[in-house]
Each structure stands twice: as structure tokens, then as C-alpha cells.
Coordinates of C-alpha atoms in Angstrom, one line a residue:
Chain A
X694 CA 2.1 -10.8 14.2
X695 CA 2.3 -6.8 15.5
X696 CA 2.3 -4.5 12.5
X697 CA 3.8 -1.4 13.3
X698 CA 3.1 1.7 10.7
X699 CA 5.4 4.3 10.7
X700 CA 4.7 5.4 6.9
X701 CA 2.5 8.1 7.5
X702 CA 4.3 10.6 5.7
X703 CA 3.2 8.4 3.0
X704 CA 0.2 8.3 4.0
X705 CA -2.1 8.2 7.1
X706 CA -5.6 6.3 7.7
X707 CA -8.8 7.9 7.8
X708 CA -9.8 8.9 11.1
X709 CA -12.9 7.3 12.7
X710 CA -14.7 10.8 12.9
X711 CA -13.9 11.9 9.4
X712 CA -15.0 8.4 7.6
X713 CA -18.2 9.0 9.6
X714 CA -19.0 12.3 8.2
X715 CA -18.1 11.1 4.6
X716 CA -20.4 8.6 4.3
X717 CA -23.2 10.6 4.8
X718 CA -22.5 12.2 2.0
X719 CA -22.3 9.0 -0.1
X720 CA -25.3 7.8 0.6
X721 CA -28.1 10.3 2.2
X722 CA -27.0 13.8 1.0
X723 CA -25.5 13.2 -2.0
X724 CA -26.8 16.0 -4.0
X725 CA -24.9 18.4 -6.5
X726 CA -23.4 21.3 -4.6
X727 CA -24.3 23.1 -7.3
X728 CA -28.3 22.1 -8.0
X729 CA -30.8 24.7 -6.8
X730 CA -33.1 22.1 -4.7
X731 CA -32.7 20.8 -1.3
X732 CA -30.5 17.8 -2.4
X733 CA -28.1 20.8 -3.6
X734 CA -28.6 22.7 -0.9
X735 CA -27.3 20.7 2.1
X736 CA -24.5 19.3 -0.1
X737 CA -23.6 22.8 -0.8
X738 CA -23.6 24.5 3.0
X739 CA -21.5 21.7 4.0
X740 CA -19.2 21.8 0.7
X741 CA -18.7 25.6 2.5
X742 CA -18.0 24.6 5.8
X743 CA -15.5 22.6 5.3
X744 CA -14.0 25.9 3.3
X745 CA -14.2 27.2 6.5
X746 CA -12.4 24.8 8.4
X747 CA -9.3 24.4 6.2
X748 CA -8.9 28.4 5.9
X749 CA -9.4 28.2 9.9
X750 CA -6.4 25.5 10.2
X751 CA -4.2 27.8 7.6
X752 CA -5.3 31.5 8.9
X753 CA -6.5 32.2 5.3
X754 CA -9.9 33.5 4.4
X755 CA -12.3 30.3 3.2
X756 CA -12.5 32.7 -0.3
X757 CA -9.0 32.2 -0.7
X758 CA -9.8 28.2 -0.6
X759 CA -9.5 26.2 -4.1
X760 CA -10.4 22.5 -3.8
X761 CA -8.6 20.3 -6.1
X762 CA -7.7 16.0 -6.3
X763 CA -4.9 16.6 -4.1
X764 CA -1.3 18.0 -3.0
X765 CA 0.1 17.0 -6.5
X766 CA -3.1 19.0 -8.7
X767 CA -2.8 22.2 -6.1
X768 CA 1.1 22.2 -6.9
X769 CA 0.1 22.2 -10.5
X770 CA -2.6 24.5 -10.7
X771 CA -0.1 27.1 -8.6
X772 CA 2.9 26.6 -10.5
X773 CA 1.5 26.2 -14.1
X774 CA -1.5 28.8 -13.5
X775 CA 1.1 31.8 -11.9
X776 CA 3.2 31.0 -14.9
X777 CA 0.7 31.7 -17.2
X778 CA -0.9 34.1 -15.7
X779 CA 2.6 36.1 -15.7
X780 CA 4.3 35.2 -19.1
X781 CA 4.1 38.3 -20.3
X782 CA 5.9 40.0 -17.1
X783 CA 8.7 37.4 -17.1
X784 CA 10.0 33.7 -17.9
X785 CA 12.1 33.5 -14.6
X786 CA 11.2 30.3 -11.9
X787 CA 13.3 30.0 -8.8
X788 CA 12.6 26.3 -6.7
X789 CA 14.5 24.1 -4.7
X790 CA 16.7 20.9 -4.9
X791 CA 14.7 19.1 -2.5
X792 CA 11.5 19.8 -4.0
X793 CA 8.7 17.1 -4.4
X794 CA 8.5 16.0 -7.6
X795 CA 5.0 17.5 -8.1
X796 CA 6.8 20.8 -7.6
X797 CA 10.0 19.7 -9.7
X798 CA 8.6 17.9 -12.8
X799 CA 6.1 20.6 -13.1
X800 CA 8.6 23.2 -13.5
X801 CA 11.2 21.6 -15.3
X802 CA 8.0 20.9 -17.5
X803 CA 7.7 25.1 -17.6
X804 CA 11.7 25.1 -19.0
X805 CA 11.4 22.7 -21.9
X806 CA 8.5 25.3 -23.0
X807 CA 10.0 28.5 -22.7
X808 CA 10.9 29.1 -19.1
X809 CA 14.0 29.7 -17.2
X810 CA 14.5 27.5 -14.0
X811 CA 16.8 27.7 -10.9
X812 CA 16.9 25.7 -8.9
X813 CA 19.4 26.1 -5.5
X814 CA 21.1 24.6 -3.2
X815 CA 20.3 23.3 0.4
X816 CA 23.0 22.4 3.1
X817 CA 23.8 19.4 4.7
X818 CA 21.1 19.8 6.8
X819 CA 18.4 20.0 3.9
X820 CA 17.7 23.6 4.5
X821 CA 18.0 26.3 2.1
X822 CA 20.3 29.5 1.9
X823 CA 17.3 32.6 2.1
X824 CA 21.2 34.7 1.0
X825 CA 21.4 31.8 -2.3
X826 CA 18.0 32.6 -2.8
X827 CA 18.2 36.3 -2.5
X828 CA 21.1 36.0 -5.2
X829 CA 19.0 34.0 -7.6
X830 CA 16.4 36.6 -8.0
X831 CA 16.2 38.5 -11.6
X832 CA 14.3 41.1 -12.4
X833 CA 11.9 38.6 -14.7
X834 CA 11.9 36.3 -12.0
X835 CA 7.6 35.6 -11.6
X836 CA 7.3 32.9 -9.4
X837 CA 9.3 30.6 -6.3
X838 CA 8.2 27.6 -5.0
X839 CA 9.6 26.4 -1.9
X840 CA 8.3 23.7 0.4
X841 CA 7.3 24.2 3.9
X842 CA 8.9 20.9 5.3
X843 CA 10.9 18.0 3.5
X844 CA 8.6 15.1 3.1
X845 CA 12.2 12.9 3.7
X846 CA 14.4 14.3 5.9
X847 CA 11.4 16.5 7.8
X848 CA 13.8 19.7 7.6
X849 CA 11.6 22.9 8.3
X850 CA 12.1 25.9 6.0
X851 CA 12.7 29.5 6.7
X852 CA 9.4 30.0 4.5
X853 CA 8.7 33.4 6.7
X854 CA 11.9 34.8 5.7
X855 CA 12.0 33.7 1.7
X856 CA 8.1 34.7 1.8
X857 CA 9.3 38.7 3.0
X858 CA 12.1 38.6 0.5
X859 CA 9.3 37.7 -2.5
X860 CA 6.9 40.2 -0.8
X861 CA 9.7 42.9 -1.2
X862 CA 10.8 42.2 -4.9
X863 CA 6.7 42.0 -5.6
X864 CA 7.7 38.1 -6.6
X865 CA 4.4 35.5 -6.6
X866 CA 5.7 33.2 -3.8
X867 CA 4.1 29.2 -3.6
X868 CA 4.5 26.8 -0.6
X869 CA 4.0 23.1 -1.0
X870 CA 2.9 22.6 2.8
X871 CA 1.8 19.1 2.5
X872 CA 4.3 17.5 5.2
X873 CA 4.0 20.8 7.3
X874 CA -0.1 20.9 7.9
X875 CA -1.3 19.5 11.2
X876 CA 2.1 18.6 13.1
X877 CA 3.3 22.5 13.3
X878 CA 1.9 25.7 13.1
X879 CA 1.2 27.0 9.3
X880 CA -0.5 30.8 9.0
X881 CA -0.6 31.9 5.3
X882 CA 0.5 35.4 7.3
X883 CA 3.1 34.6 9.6
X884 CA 4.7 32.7 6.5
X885 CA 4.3 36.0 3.7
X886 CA 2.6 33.7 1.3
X887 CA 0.5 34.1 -1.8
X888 CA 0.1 30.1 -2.6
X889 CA 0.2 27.3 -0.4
X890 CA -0.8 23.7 -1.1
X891 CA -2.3 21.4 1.0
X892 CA -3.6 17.8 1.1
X893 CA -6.0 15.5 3.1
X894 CA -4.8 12.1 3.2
X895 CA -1.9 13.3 5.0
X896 CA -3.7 14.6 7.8
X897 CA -5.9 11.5 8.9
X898 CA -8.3 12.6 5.8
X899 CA -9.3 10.8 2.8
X900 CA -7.1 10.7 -0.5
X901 CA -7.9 12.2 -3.7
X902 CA -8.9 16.0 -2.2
X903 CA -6.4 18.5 -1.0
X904 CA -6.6 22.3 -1.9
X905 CA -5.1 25.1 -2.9
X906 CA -5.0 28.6 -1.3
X907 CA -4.6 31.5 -3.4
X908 CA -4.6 34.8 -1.5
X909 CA -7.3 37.6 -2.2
X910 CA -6.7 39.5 -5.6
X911 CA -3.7 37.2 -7.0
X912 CA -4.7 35.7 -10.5
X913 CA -4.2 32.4 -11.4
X914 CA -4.9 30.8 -14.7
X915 CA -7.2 27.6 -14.5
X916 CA -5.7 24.2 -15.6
X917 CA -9.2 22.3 -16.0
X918 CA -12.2 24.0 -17.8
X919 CA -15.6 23.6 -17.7
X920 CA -18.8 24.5 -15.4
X921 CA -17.0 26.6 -13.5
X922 CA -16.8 25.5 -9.9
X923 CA -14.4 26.7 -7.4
X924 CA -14.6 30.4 -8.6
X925 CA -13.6 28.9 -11.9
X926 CA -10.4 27.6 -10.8
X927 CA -11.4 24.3 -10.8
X928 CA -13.9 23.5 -13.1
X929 CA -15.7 19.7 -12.1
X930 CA -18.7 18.3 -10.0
X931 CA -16.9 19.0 -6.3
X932 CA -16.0 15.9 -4.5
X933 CA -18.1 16.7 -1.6
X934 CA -17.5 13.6 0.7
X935 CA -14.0 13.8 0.3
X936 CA -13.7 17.6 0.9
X937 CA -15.7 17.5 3.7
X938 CA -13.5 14.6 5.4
X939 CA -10.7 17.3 4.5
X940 CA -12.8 20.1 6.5
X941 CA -12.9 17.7 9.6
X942 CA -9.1 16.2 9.4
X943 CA -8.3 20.1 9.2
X944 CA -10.6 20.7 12.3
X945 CA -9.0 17.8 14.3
X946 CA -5.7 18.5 13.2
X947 CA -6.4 22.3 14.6
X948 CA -7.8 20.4 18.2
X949 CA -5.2 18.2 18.4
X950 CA -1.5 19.6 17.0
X951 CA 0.0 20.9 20.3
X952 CA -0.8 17.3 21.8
X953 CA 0.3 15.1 18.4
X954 CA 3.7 17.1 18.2
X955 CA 4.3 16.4 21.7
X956 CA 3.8 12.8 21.3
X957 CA 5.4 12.2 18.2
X958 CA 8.4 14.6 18.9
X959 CA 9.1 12.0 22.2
X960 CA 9.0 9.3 20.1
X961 CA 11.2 10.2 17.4
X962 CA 14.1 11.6 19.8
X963 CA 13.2 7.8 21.2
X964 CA 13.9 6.2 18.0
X965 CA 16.8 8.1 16.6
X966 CA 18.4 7.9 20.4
X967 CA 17.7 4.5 20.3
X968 CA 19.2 3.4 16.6
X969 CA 22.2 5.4 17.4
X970 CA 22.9 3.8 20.8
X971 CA 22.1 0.0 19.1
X972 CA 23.9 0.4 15.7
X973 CA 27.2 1.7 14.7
X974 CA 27.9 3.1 11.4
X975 CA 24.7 5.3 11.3
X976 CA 24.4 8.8 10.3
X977 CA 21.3 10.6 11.0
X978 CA 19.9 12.6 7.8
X979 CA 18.3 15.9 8.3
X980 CA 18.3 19.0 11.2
X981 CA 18.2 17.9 14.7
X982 CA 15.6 19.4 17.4
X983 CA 13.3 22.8 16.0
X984 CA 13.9 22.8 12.6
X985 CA 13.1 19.5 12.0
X986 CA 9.4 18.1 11.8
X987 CA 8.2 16.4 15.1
X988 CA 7.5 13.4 13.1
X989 CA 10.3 12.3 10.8
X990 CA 13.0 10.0 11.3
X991 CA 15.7 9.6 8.4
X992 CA 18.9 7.5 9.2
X993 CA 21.1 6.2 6.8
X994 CA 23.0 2.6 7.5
X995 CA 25.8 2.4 5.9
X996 CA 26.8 -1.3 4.1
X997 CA 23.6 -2.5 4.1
X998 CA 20.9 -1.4 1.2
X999 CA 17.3 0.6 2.0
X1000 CA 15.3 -2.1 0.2
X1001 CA 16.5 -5.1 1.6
X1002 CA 16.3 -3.2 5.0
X1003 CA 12.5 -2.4 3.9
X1004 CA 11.3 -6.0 3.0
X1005 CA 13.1 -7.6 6.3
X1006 CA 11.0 -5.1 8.6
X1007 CA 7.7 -6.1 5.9
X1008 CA 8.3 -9.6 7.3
X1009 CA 8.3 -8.2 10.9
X1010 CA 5.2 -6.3 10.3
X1011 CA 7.1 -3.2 10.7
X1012 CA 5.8 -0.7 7.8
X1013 CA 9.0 2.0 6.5
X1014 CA 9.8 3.2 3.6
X1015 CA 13.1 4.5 1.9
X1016 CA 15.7 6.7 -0.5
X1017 CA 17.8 3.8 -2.3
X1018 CA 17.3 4.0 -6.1
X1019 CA 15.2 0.7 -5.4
X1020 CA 12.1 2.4 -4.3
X1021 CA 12.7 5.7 -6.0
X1022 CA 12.0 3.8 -9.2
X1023 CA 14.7 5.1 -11.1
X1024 CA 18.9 4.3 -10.9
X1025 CA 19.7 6.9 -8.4
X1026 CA 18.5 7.3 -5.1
X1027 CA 16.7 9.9 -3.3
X1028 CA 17.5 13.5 -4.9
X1029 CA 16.5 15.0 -1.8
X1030 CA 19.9 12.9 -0.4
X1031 CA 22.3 13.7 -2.9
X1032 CA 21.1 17.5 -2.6
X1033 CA 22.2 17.5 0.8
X1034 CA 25.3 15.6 -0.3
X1035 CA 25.4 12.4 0.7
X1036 CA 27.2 10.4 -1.6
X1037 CA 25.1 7.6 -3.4
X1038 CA 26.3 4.2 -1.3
X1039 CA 24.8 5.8 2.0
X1040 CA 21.7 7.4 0.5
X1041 CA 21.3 3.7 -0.8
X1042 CA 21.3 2.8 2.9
X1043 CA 18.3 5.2 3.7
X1044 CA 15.6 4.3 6.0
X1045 CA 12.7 6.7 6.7
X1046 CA 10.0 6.1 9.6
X1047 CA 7.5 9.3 9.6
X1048 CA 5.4 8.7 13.3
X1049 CA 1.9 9.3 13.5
X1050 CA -1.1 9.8 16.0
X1051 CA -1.5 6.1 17.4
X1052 CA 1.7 5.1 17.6
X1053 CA 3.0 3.8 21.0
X1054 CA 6.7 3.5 23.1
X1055 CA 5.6 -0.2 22.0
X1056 CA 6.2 0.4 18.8
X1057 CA 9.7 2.2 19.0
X1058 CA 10.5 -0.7 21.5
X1059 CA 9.9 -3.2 19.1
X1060 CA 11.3 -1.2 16.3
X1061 CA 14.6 -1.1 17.9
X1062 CA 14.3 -4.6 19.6
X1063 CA 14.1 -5.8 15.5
X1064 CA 15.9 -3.6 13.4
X1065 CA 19.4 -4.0 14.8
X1066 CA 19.1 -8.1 13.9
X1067 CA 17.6 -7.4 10.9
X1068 CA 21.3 -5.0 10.1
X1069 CA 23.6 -7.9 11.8
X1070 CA 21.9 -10.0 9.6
X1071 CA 22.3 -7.8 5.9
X1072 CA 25.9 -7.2 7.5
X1073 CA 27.0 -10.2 7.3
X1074 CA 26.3 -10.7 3.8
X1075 CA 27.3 -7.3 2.9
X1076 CA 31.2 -7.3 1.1
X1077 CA 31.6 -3.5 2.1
X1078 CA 31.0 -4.5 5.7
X1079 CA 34.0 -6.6 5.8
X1080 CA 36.3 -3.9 4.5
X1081 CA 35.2 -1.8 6.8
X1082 CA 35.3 -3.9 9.9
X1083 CA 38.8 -4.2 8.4
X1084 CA 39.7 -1.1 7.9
X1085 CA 38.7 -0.2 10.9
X1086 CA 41.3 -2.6 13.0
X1087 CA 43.7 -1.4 11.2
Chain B
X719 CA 6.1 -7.5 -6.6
X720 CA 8.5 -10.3 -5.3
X721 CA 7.6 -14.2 -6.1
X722 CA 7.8 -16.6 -2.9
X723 CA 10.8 -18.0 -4.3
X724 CA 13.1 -15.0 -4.4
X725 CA 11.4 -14.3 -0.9
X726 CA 12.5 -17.6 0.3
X727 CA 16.3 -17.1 -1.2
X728 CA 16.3 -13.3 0.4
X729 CA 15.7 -14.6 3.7
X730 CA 17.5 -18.2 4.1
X731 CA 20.0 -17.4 1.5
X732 CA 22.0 -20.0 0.6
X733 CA 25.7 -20.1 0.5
X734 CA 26.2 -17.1 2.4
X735 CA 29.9 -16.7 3.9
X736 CA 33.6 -17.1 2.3
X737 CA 35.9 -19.9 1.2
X738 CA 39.6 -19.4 2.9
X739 CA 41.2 -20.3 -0.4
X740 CA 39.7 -19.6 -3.1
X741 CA 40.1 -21.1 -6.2
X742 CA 38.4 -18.2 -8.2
X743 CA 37.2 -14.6 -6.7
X744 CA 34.8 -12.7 -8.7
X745 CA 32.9 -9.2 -8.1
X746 CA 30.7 -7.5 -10.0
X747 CA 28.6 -3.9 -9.6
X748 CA 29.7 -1.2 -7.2
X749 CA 28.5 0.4 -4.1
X750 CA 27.4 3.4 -6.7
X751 CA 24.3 1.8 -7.7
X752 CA 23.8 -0.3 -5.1
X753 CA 24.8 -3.6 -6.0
X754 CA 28.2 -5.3 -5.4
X755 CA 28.2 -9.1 -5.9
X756 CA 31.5 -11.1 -4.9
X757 CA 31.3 -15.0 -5.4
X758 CA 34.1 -17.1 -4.3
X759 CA 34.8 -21.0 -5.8
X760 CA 36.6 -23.9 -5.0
X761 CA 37.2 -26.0 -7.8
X762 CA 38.7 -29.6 -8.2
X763 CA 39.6 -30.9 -11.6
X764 CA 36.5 -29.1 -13.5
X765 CA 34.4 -29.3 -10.9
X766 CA 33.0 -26.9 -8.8
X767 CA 33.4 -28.1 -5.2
X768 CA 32.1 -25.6 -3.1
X769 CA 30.9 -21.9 -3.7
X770 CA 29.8 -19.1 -1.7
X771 CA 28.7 -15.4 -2.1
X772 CA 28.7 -11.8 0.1
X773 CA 26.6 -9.2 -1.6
X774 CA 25.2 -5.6 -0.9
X775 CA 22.4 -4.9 -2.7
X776 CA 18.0 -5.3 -2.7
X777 CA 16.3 -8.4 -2.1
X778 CA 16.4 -9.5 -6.0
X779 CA 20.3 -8.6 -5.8
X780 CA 21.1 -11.0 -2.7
X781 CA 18.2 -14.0 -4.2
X782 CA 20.4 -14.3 -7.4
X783 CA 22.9 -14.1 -5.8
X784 CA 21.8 -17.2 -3.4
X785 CA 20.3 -18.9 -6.4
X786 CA 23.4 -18.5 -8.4
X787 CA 25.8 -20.3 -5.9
X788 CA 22.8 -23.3 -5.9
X789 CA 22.7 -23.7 -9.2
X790 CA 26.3 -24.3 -9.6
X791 CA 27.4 -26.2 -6.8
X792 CA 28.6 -29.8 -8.5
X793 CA 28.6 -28.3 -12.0
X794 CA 31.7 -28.5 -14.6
X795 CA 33.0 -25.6 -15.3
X796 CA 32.1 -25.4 -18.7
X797 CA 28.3 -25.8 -17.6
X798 CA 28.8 -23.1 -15.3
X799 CA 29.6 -21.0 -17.9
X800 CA 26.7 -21.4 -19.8
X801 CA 24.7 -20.2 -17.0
X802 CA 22.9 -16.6 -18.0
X803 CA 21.5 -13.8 -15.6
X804 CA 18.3 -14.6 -17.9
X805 CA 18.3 -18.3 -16.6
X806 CA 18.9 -17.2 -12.9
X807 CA 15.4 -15.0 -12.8
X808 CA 13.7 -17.6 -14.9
X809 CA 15.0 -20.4 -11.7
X810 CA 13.4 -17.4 -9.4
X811 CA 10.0 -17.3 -11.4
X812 CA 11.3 -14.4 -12.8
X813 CA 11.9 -10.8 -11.4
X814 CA 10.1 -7.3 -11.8
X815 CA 11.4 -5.6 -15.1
X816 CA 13.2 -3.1 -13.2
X817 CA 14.9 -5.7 -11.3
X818 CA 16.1 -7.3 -14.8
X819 CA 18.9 -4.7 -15.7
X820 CA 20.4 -3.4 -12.5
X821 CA 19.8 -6.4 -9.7
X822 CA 20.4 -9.4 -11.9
X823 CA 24.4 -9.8 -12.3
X824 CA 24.6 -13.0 -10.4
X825 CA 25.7 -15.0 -13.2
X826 CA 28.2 -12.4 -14.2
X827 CA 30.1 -12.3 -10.9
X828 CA 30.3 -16.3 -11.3
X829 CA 31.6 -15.9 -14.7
X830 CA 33.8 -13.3 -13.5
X831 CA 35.1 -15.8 -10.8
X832 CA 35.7 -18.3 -13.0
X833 CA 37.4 -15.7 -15.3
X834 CA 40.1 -15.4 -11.9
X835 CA 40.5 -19.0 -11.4
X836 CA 41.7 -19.4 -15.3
X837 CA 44.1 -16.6 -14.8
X838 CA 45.3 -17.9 -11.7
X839 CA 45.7 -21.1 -13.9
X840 CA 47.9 -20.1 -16.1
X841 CA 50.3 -17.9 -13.9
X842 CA 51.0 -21.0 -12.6
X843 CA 51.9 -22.7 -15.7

């Protein structure tokens, strides 16, 4: 059977190049970055150069780099340790409706101890108001956390502009860029940002290592203590073969961006085109064009449901993932849905595919050669189809 | 997450369609959550003739539904009643446990049908 993945904003696999380089570091130089011996040594000049190369990708200084287990830690460690650092200044958070949930629950964590939480609007689009924003500020407002790009609906920010405003009002301003790094441009300068999170398994690195970058000078408090690593920010033994597959997935992602977005871009205007021209009833969820990642596809179909959609395509090989309250996990579906407004029966009807590197016009083909029987066939059992097949002649 | 059984009902459901005249008519859950089940009978003395089902919903949602409508073809009506949502997953080999509250109303909507056909029963009376 084909199997088509078109997940990887879930997650992507490990690039040939980076599992390479890891294993060495598993098996011959597996010292303790921070022993004094040779073993040490080697693990610890590579630990550095792979600094370098994710402060390269981001336009930061590899000083300003803070390893941690991943996108959600780095969100934590920013959120929770700018909080604390700043408690005594003020108790005010500002975020987003479309947040991740590592952004979200860590900061509606913050406001059942003691701190005060907005969190705006976006349009229909999934973009957010930099003017709501302006008018949420307080004068103890500490801290916003804004992502760069929507992990579902691949809407891109105006991160430069909300980064200026913060600069201006002297506010600590965090960016989850997790979706954003390696398929568009992300400069902690161009973007006026003091904290920006990061991750490798999204990028054609492995899982379990992403970093946090904390610009020159700003404090943060530490969330695990011990022997100090990381400048103290994260204490632990470093996780050297998995930071240094993040150093190379950063370095390829740097080589080969212009060329990825390119790709995927052409692919995705293929796949949406294509759904559009072969389904009726489909609304398309997220910008169109720029300000949406090259990437992401989000339709929703309405009278059929995401999950049934999602096993049918399973059985066809064909790998997706979706917003119905199915595969959120809880009763509701996607909040990143209903904050753009979509009323729950067609977020139910959510289907995400997020393209990657190796996928091929072979794979949209097939996509939409399948996924228009695989609606016919959910139609037809679907009650709210009929009424509005009725409805519709009448 | 899924056994092979409520695989099998999800993709050769069984039962699928409508019945012109319906003896009984009953729905169940709304487009809100993400589930609507609509069963339809036809009945003959106390006997359920024929039966079949449209539903919107997850795989567990349209593989009880589908289960539902084969466990009841043939049966009195008082047997049908006695048939529980519990007894539907347990004829799957069971569901996931966050499949047991919101995807597992099968049984209701046939209770619900039957519910219609006794009320159509006595208007006519």
C-alpha cells in the first residue's frame, strides 16, 4: 500500500545526515560535556557547535542559546522563569487565543497562583489585532507570549510589530516559534524579541531537545536545579546526541528553506486547489497566500466528522491529523477553531495535512484521487448531509 | 485504540440507508458534539422487521451505530428494549473509555425510535 505522510507538523523523521552525526555520539564520544578529560572534551566542542548553528539559523548570539527537552520545556522555562523573575514589578500576562497549549496551560497555571491573564482575540483568519493587543497592555503588564505561526491553521503573526510595541512599553516579549523555524525566515532582530522557543523534531531533528533563546542581559529564573549546566538555566547532564542532531537539522534547515518553502508552498496551493475544485461544502481555515505557512493545509468538511475522516485515510495509508473534539481529547474541538469562530459542527469536520521535505505531486495526486470517495462515502451516512442536500433544492 | 470489530462495522457498516415508512424514527446527540444518530424501524406485530441507521459522528459513533441495527434485526420489541449502550460496546469488544460517554448512544436512539413508534401507536387508537 502507498503511505503518504503529511503530519509533519506533528512531527517530522530524522534526517539521514542528522541520525548519522547522533550516533557517534552514542556510542564513540560519549563523554560528559562537562568532564575535564578528552572524553569531555570532544563531547563538549561539539555540545558548542551546535550552539552555534541554532543561534546561526535564528540570528541570535550562541550565548543567548538555552538547551532544554523540547518546545513544551523552553515555553515553560520562558513563561514561568520571566514571571518569576518579574513578580515584584507586576502580576500582568498578555497571550493569545490560539496559543499551544504549552503556552496556554502554563499561563493559566500562572493565574490560579496569583497572576492576571489576558488573553485576546484573533480574526477569522487566525491572526491577532497588534491594536487588541496595544489595548490590553497595563502598566504591570511583565510578560506576552505570542506564537510565531499557528501549528493548525499555519497563520503567520505580525510578531515584528507586537515585538516593537513590547520593546516600547519596556514589556519582556516570548515567541513560541516551533511551527515557524525552517520553513520561513525567523531573526530574533527583525522580530524585536527577548524569548523565542524552538524545537528539533520539527525540523527533521530528533525529539526530546529543542532550546530556548534568551537575549543578552534579560534574567530568567531557572525551573530545574542542580549542577548547573546551560549557564544555570538548565541544570542536567546535556543531551549531547540529541542537541547536536538539533545543531545540524538547524544547519540544513538554514541550506535548504528558500528551496523547501518553494516546494511545499506548490504543493499546498495544489492540495487546497485541488479539494476545493473536487468537494463542495468545504471551507478553507486559515489566511490564504503570505501570511500563511508554506506548509499547512486546514479545510473543514462540513457533515462529515475529522475522525472518521482521519481513520478512512489510515486505511489508505494516507497519514493526517485533525481539530474534532475526537482527537483533541477532550468534548470540544480545536480552540484554535472556535477562536477564529467557527462554530463547533464544522470545526468537528477539521482536516489538517502539514507537507514536508519529501513529499511528491504523487502524493497530493493520490490525496485527492482518495479523499473525495472517502467524503461521498461518510456523506452518505451522514443525517446532516441529507438536510442539506435538501435544503439546498429548495 | 480501535478493536478489529468496530474497524470492521466503521467500514462495511451495516444497515446504512433509510426505510420509506417508518414505523418508528429515532435521533439522538447533535451536530454540537459531534454525534447525531437517527435509526429508523419497521415493525410488524412486535417484531422488528427491518432497521436502518444515518449517523454523523467518529468511527466508534457510526460502529454502534452499525452494530446496533444488527443486533436488533428480528428481535421483539420488548428485547429490543432491553438492549443497553453497555451491551453494544461489550458486542464491539469494547471501546476506549473516552469513547464510552460521548460515542456510545446507539442503543438510545433505538430506544428513542421505539419511543416514536408507541406514540404513533396510540394516536392512532
Amino acid at each position: 500500500m502507498r503511505r503518504v505522510y503529511l503530519d509533519h507538523s506533528a512531527t517530522t523523521p530524522v534526517d539521514p545526515e542528522v541520525a548519522a552525526i547522533m550516533m557517534t555520539y552514542y556510542t564513540e564520544k560519549y563523554g560528559n560535556p562537562s568532564s575535564v578529560h578528552g572524553f569531555g572534551r570532544e563531547a563538549k566542542q561539539a555540545l558548542e557547535q551546535a550552539r552555534n548553528q541554532v543561534a546561526e539559523l535564528i540570528g541570535a548570539a550562541s550565548g543567548e542559546i538555552t538547551f532544554t527537552s523540547g518546545g513544551t520545556e523552553a515555553d515553560n522555562l520562558a513563561i514561568l522563569g520571566t514571571a518569576e523573575a518579574l513578580r515584584k514589578k507586576g502580576k500582568h500576562i498578555i497571550t493569545s487565543c490560539i496559543e499551544h497549549h504549552a503556552v496556554l496551560e502554563t499561563c493559566e497555571y500562572l493565574e490560579k497562583n496569583g497572576f492576571d491573564l489576558t488573553v485576546i482575540p484573533v480574526d477569522e483568519e487566525g491572526i491577532i489585532s497588534v491594536d487588541a493587543l496595544r489595548k490590553a497592555i497595563r502598566p504591570d503588564t511583565i510578560l506576552i507570549t505570542i506564537m510565531h505561526a499557528n501549528n493548525e491553521v499555519g497563520s503567520i503573526q505580525p510578531i515584528s510589530e507586537i515585538g516593537k510595541l513590547a520593546k516600547e512599553q519596556g514589556i519582556v516579549f516570548h515567541v513560541d516559534a516551533v511551527q515557524s523555524l525552517g520553513k520561513i525566515p525567523v531573526n530574533v532582530e527583525e522580530l524585536n524579541v527577548d524569548l523565542l522557543t524552538v524545537s528539533g523534531h520539527k525540523i527533521y531533528g530528533p525529539k526530546g531537545v529543542g532550546a530556548l533563546y534568551v537575549r543578552k542581559g534579560l534574567r530568567i529564573v531557572p525551573l530545574v536545579h542542580g549542577g548547573g549546566q546551560e549557564k544555570k538555566r538548565r541544570s542536567g547532564t546535556e543531551n549531547t546526541p540529541g542537541i547536536i542532531g538539533f545543531g545540524k537539522a538547524c544547519e540544513l534547515a538554514g541550506q535548504r528553506m528558500a528551496d523547501d518553502a518553494e516546494h511545499q508552498r506548490k504543493l499546498r496551493d495544489k492540495l487546497i486547489n485541488g479539494i476545493l475544485e473536487r468537494i463542495d461544502f468545504v471551507k478553507v481555515n486559515g489566511p490564504l497566500g503570505e501570511k500563511r505557512l508554506p506548509n499547512n493545509v486546514n479545510v473543514s468538511i462540513r457533515y462529515v466528522e475529522g475522525e472518521s475522516l482521519l481513520l478512512s485515510l489510515d486505511m489508505l495509508g494516507i497519514a493526517a491529523s485533525s481539530g474534532s473534539a475526537c482527537t483533541s481529547g477532550s468534548l470540544d474541538p480545536s480552540h484554535v477553531l472556535l477562536g477564529m469562530g467557527l462554530i463547533h459542527e464544522i470545526a468537528h469536520g477539521s482536516l489538517r495535512f502539514s507537507l514536508g521535505r519529501q513529499n511528491t505531486e504523487e502524493d497530493i495526486d493520490y490525496v485527492l484521487e482518495q479523499l473525495p470517495k472517502i467524503v461521498e462515502r461518510l456523506r452518505m451516512m451522514s443525517p446532516l448531509y441529507d438536510q442539506a442536500i435538501h435544503s439546498k433544492q429548495a | 485504540m480501535y478493536t478489529e470489530k468496530v474497524m470492521d462495522h466503521f467500514t462495511n457498516p451495516r444497515n446504512v440507508g433509510e426505510l420509506e415508512n417508518p414505523d418508528g424514527v429515532g435521533e439522538v446527540g447533535n451536530a454540537k458534539c459531534g454525534d447525531i444518530m437517527r435509526i429508523y424501524l419497521d415493525i410488524e406485530g412486535d417484531i422488528i422487521k427491518d432497521v436502518k441507521f444515518k449517523t454523523f459522528g467518529c468511527g466508534a459513533a457510526v460502529a454502534t451505530s452499525s452494530m446496533v441495527t444488527e443486533m436488533v434485526k428480528g428481535k421483539t420489541i420488548e428485547e429490543a428494549m432491553e438492549i443497553s449502550n453497555a451491551a453494544v460496546a461489550e458486542a464491539l469488544g469494547g471501546l476506549p473509555p473516552a469513547k464510552m460517554h460521548c460515542s456510545n448512544l446507539a442503543a438510545d436512539a433505538l430506544h428513542e425510535a421505539i419511543k416514536n413508534y408507541h406514540d404513533k401507536q396510540h394516536k392512532k387508537e
